[in-house]
CSV table of C-alpha atoms in Angstrom, one decimal:
chain,number,residue,atom,x,y,z
A,909,MET,CA,89.8,96.1,86.5
A,910,VAL,CA,93.0,96.2,88.5
A,911,ASN,CA,94.8,99.5,88.5
A,912,LYS,CA,98.3,99.4,87.1
A,913,GLN,CA,101.1,100.5,89.4
A,914,LYS,CA,102.7,103.7,88.2
A,915,ILE,CA,106.4,104.3,87.7
A,916,LEU,CA,107.9,107.7,87.2
A,917,ILE,CA,111.1,107.5,85.1
A,918,VAL,CA,113.4,110.5,85.5
A,919,ASP,CA,116.3,110.5,83.0
A,920,ASP,CA,117.7,113.1,80.7
A,921,ASP,CA,118.7,110.5,78.2
A,922,SER,CA,115.4,109.9,76.3
A,923,ASN,CA,116.7,106.7,74.7
A,924,ILE,CA,117.3,105.1,78.1
A,925,ALA,CA,114.0,106.4,79.5
A,926,GLU,CA,112.1,105.0,76.5
A,927,LEU,CA,113.9,101.7,76.8
A,928,ILE,CA,113.1,101.5,80.6
A,929,SER,CA,109.5,102.4,79.8
A,930,LEU,CA,109.2,99.6,77.3
A,931,TYR,CA,110.5,97.0,79.8
A,932,LEU,CA,108.1,98.1,82.4
A,933,THR,CA,105.1,98.5,80.1
A,934,LYS,CA,105.6,94.9,79.1
A,935,GLU,CA,105.3,94.0,82.8
A,936,CYS,CA,102.0,95.9,83.0
A,937,PHE,CA,103.2,99.0,84.7
A,938,GLU,CA,102.0,102.5,83.7
A,939,THR,CA,105.0,104.8,83.1
A,940,GLN,CA,105.6,108.5,82.7
A,941,MET,CA,109.0,110.0,81.6
A,942,VAL,CA,110.6,113.3,82.5
A,943,GLY,CA,114.0,114.7,81.6
A,944,ASP,CA,115.0,117.0,84.4
A,945,GLY,CA,114.8,117.4,88.2
A,946,GLU,CA,112.5,120.4,88.3
A,947,GLU,CA,110.0,118.7,86.0
A,948,ALA,CA,110.3,115.5,88.1
A,949,LEU,CA,109.2,117.3,91.2
A,950,LYS,CA,106.2,118.9,89.4
A,951,VAL,CA,105.1,115.7,87.7
A,952,TYR,CA,105.6,113.7,90.9
A,953,HIS,CA,102.7,115.6,92.6
A,954,GLU,CA,100.5,115.2,89.5
A,955,PHE,CA,101.2,111.6,88.6
A,956,HIS,CA,101.4,110.2,92.1
A,957,PRO,CA,103.7,107.3,91.2
A,958,ASP,CA,104.1,104.1,93.2
A,959,LEU,CA,107.8,104.2,92.5
A,960,ILE,CA,110.4,106.5,91.0
A,961,LEU,CA,113.4,105.5,88.9
A,962,LEU,CA,115.7,108.5,89.4
A,963,ASP,CA,118.9,109.2,87.4
A,964,LEU,CA,121.5,111.1,89.4
A,965,MET,CA,123.0,113.3,86.7
A,966,LEU,CA,120.2,115.6,85.7
A,967,PRO,CA,120.3,119.1,84.3
A,968,GLY,CA,119.4,121.8,86.8
A,969,ILE,CA,118.3,120.0,90.0
A,970,ASP,CA,120.3,116.7,90.3
A,971,GLY,CA,118.9,113.4,91.4
A,972,TYR,CA,120.2,113.7,94.9
A,973,GLU,CA,118.3,117.0,95.4
A,974,VAL,CA,115.1,115.5,93.9
A,975,CYS,CA,115.4,112.6,96.3
A,976,ARG,CA,116.0,115.0,99.2
A,977,GLU,CA,112.9,117.1,98.4
A,978,ILE,CA,110.6,114.1,97.9
A,979,ARG,CA,111.7,112.6,101.2
A,980,LYS,CA,110.7,115.7,103.1
A,981,THR,CA,107.0,114.8,102.6
A,982,SER,CA,106.8,111.2,101.2
A,983,HIS,CA,108.1,107.6,101.5
A,984,THR,CA,107.4,106.8,97.9
A,985,PRO,CA,110.0,104.2,96.9
A,986,ILE,CA,113.0,105.6,94.9
A,987,ILE,CA,115.5,103.6,92.9
A,988,MET,CA,118.5,105.6,91.9
A,989,LEU,CA,120.1,105.0,88.5
A,990,SER,CA,123.7,106.1,87.9
A,991,ALA,CA,126.9,105.4,86.0
A,992,LYS,CA,128.8,106.1,89.2
A,993,GLY,CA,129.6,102.8,90.9
A,994,GLU,CA,131.7,104.1,93.8
A,995,VAL,CA,130.7,103.1,97.3
A,996,PHE,CA,130.5,106.7,98.4
A,997,ASP,CA,127.9,107.5,95.7
A,998,LYS,CA,125.8,104.5,96.7
A,999,VAL,CA,125.9,105.2,100.4
A,1000,LEU,CA,125.1,108.9,99.8
A,1001,GLY,CA,122.0,107.9,97.8
A,1002,LEU,CA,120.9,105.5,100.5
A,1003,GLU,CA,121.5,108.0,103.3
A,1004,LEU,CA,119.2,110.5,101.4
A,1005,GLY,CA,116.4,107.9,101.5
A,1006,ALA,CA,116.8,105.9,98.3
A,1007,ASP,CA,115.5,102.3,98.5
A,1008,ASP,CA,117.9,100.9,96.0
A,1009,TYR,CA,120.8,101.9,93.6
A,1010,ILE,CA,121.3,100.4,90.2
A,1011,ILE,CA,124.5,101.0,88.2
A,1012,LYS,CA,124.4,101.8,84.5
A,1013,PRO,CA,124.5,99.9,82.1
A,1014,PHE,CA,122.0,97.5,83.7
A,1015,ASP,CA,120.3,94.3,82.5
A,1016,SER,CA,116.6,94.7,81.7
A,1017,LYS,CA,115.6,91.7,83.7
A,1018,GLU,CA,117.5,92.9,86.8
A,1019,LEU,CA,115.9,96.3,86.5
A,1020,VAL,CA,112.4,94.8,86.4
A,1021,ALA,CA,113.3,92.5,89.3
A,1022,ARG,CA,114.5,95.3,91.4
A,1023,VAL,CA,111.4,97.4,90.8
A,1024,LYS,CA,109.1,94.5,91.7
A,1025,ALA,CA,111.2,93.7,94.8
A,1026,VAL,CA,111.1,97.2,96.1
A,1027,LEU,CA,107.4,97.5,95.5
A,1028,ARG,CA,106.9,94.1,97.2
A,1029,ARG,CA,108.6,95.4,100.3
A,1030,TYR,CA,106.8,98.7,100.3
A,1031,LYS,CA,103.9,98.2,102.7
A,1032,PHE,CA,103.8,101.6,104.5
A,1033,ALA,CA,100.2,102.5,105.4
A,1034,PRO,CA,100.3,106.1,106.8
A,1035,GLU,CA,96.5,106.3,107.0
A,1036,THR,CA,96.1,103.3,109.2
A,1037,SER,CA,95.5,104.3,112.8
A,1038,PRO,CA,96.7,102.2,115.8
A,1039,ALA,CA,93.1,101.9,116.9
A,1040,SER,CA,92.3,99.8,113.8
A,1041,VAL,CA,94.9,97.1,114.6
A,1042,SER,CA,93.4,93.7,114.8
A,1043,PRO,CA,94.1,91.3,117.7
A,1044,GLN,CA,96.3,89.3,115.4
A,1045,SER,CA,98.6,92.3,114.7
A,1046,GLU,CA,102.3,91.7,114.4
A,1047,PHE,CA,104.2,93.7,117.0
A,1048,VAL,CA,107.0,93.6,119.5
A,1049,GLU,CA,107.0,95.6,122.7
A,1050,TYR,CA,109.8,96.5,125.1
A,1051,PRO,CA,110.1,99.3,127.7
A,1052,ASP,CA,109.5,102.6,125.9
A,1053,LEU,CA,109.4,100.9,122.5
A,1054,ILE,CA,106.6,99.4,120.4
A,1055,ILE,CA,107.2,98.3,116.8
A,1056,ASN,CA,104.0,97.4,115.0
A,1057,LEU,CA,104.4,95.7,111.6
A,1058,THR,CA,100.6,95.6,111.0
A,1059,ASN,CA,100.2,99.4,110.7
A,1060,TYR,CA,103.9,100.2,110.2
A,1061,SER,CA,104.3,102.3,113.3
A,1062,VAL,CA,107.0,102.8,115.9
A,1063,THR,CA,106.3,104.3,119.3
A,1064,TYR,CA,109.3,105.4,121.3
A,1065,GLN,CA,109.0,107.0,124.7
A,1066,GLY,CA,105.3,107.5,124.0
A,1067,LYS,CA,105.9,109.4,120.7
A,1068,ASN,CA,105.2,108.2,117.2
A,1069,ILE,CA,108.5,108.0,115.2
A,1070,ASP,CA,108.5,108.6,111.5
A,1071,MET,CA,110.3,105.6,110.0
A,1072,PRO,CA,110.4,104.5,106.4
A,1073,PRO,CA,109.4,100.9,105.6
A,1074,LYS,CA,112.8,99.3,105.4
A,1075,GLU,CA,114.1,100.9,108.6
A,1076,LEU,CA,111.0,99.7,110.4
A,1077,GLU,CA,111.2,96.2,108.9
A,1078,LEU,CA,114.9,95.9,109.9
A,1079,LEU,CA,114.2,97.1,113.4
A,1080,TYR,CA,111.2,94.7,113.8
A,1081,PHE,CA,113.2,91.8,112.4
A,1082,LEU,CA,116.0,92.3,114.9
A,1083,ALA,CA,113.7,93.0,117.9
A,1084,ALA,CA,111.5,90.0,117.1
A,1085,SER,CA,114.6,87.8,117.7
A,1086,PRO,CA,116.3,89.4,120.8
A,1087,ASN,CA,119.9,88.6,121.4
A,1088,GLN,CA,120.3,86.7,118.1
A,1089,VAL,CA,123.2,87.9,116.0
A,1090,PHE,CA,122.5,88.4,112.2
A,1091,THR,CA,125.1,89.0,109.6
A,1092,ARG,CA,124.7,91.8,107.1
A,1093,GLU,CA,124.1,89.3,104.4
A,1094,GLN,CA,121.3,87.6,106.4
A,1095,LEU,CA,119.7,91.0,107.0
A,1096,LEU,CA,119.8,91.9,103.3
A,1097,ASP,CA,118.3,88.6,102.4
A,1098,ASN,CA,115.5,88.8,104.9
A,1099,ILE,CA,114.6,92.5,104.6
A,1100,TRP,CA,115.3,93.3,101.0
A,1101,GLY,CA,114.0,89.9,99.8
A,1102,TYR,CA,116.4,89.5,96.9
A,1103,GLU,CA,120.1,89.2,96.3
A,1104,TYR,CA,121.5,92.7,96.7
A,1105,LEU,CA,124.3,93.2,94.2
A,1106,GLY,CA,125.6,96.3,95.8
A,1107,ASP,CA,127.6,96.9,98.9
A,1108,THR,CA,126.4,95.4,102.2
A,1109,ARG,CA,126.9,98.8,103.7
A,1110,THR,CA,123.3,99.5,102.9
A,1111,VAL,CA,122.5,97.7,106.2
A,1112,ASP,CA,124.9,99.9,108.1
A,1113,VAL,CA,123.3,103.0,106.5
A,1114,HIS,CA,119.8,101.9,107.7
A,1115,ILE,CA,121.1,101.0,111.2
A,1116,LYS,CA,122.6,104.5,111.4
A,1117,ARG,CA,119.3,106.1,110.5
A,1118,ILE,CA,117.4,104.0,113.1
A,1119,ARG,CA,120.0,105.0,115.8
A,1120,GLU,CA,119.5,108.7,114.9
A,1121,LYS,CA,115.8,108.3,115.8
A,1122,ILE,CA,115.9,106.0,118.9
A,1123,ASN,CA,118.5,105.8,121.6
A,1124,ASP,CA,119.6,102.7,123.4
A,1125,HIS,CA,117.6,102.0,126.6
A,1126,PRO,CA,118.7,100.5,129.9
A,1127,ALA,CA,116.5,97.4,129.0
A,1128,TRP,CA,117.6,97.1,125.3
A,1129,ALA,CA,120.0,98.2,122.7
A,1130,LEU,CA,120.6,98.0,119.0
A,1131,SER,CA,124.1,96.5,119.2
A,1132,THR,CA,126.9,96.1,116.7
A,1133,VAL,CA,128.7,92.7,116.8
A,1134,TRP,CA,132.0,93.7,115.3
A,1135,GLY,CA,133.1,91.7,112.3
A,1136,ILE,CA,129.8,89.9,112.1
A,1137,GLY,CA,126.6,92.1,112.1
A,1138,TYR,CA,124.0,93.3,114.5
A,1139,LYS,CA,121.6,92.2,117.2
A,1140,PHE,CA,118.8,93.6,119.3
A,1141,GLU,CA,120.2,93.1,122.8
A,1142,THR,CA,118.0,92.9,125.9
A,1143,ARG,CA,119.2,93.5,129.4
A,1144,GLN,CA,118.0,93.1,133.0
A,1145,TYR,CA,116.2,96.3,133.9
A,1146,ILE,CA,114.7,97.5,137.1
A,1147,GLU,CA,112.6,100.6,137.0
């Protein structure tokens, strides 16, 4: 018997939570509902969900703080739910580590599609060691940088860098096609795997996070092409 993927629904509006649970149960997901942030953190460690649907406006600990706490120890996918549609709120959520952001009211089919898309992209395997990588492993290597898509690891200047799935996939995608310029729309389509209805600044947020973890090298750089998008630029380099 195949185990069902588990979704933790965090929303203080029980009607909305039950409706979401109904949608997802029909799609063969197992769900659990909680109504506040403190309970969400407690149940998260007990339920071990594959994905969290997290409302921002919660009593006590809000959704932003819940996301921040979970991201201290886990890369479990998080989709934020909010009636706030301003770019600032979306970007703040993404900067805290959310994988997606859905504005209320939402269409049930879109919600289910977003959940499936995020789960499909979530391939992080923290217990896979580099020694177990097969000869057919997908990786790119540059001076002081190795990006391995098989075991989802990034080695920079000899050290392992903690990088969530989408950041790693974005870096790998760019590094696998050096000096090729990609628009934000192309990156969204290739990395997120579905038509992202939000602001394309989600790409900018992820690029910013990557740059905070790895600095440009004399042999390569993660470069902005103003007015267009980004590229992984390689340079002539003599050690």
